[in-house]
PDB file of C-alpha atoms in Angstrom:
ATOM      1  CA  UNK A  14      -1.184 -10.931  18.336  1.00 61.00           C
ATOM      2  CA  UNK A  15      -0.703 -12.079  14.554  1.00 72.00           C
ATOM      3  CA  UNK A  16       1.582  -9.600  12.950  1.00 70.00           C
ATOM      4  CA  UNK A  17       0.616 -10.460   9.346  1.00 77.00           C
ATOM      5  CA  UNK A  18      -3.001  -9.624  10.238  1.00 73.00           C
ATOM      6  CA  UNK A  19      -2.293  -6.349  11.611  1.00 74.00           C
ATOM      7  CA  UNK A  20      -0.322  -5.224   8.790  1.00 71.00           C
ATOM      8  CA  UNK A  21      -3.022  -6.206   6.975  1.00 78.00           C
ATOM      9  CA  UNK A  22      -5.636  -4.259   8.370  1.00 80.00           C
ATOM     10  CA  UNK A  23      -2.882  -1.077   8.519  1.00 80.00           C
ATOM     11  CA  UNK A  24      -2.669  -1.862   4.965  1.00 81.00           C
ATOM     12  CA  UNK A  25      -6.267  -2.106   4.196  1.00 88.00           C
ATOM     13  CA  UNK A  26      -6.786   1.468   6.063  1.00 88.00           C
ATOM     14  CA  UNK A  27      -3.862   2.667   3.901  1.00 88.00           C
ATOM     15  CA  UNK A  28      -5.536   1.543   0.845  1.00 90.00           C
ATOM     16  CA  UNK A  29      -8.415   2.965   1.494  1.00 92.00           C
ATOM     17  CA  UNK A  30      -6.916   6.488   2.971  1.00 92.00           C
ATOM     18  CA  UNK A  31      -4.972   6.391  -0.803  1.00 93.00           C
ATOM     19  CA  UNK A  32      -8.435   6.044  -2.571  1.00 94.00           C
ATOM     20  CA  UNK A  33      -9.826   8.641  -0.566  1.00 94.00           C
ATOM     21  CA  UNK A  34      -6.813  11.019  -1.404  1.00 95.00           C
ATOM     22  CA  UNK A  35      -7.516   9.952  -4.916  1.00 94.00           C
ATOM     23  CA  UNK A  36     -10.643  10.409  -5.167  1.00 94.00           C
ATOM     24  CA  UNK A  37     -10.716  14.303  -3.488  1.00 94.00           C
ATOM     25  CA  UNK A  38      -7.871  14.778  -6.264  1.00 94.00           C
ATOM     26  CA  UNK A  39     -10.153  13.834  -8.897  1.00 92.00           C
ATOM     27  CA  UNK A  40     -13.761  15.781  -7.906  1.00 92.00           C
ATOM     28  CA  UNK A  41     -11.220  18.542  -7.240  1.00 90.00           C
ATOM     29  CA  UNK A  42      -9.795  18.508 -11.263  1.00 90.00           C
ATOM     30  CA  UNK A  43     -13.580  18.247 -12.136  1.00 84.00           C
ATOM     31  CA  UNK A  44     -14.701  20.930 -10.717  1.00 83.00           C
ATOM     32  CA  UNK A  45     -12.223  23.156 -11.865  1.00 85.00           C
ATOM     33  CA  UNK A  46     -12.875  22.123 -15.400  1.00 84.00           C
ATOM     34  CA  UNK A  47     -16.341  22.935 -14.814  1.00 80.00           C
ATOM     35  CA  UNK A  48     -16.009  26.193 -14.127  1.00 73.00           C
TER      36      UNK A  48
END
């Protein structure tokens, strides 16, 4: 097993866990300014 590709893919699924985070963050703020 490659090591560099399986940080890789840990590191993709971290990215896109982060963007996730972000992005539930950020409909959050909006909705409370909306109401």
């Amino acid at each position: 097993m490659n090591p560099t590709i399986t940080i890789n893919k840990f590191g993709s699924f971290y990215r896109i866990l982060e963007i996730t985070f972000a992005a539930v963050i950020a409909s959050g703020t909006y909705l409370e300014n909306k109401l």
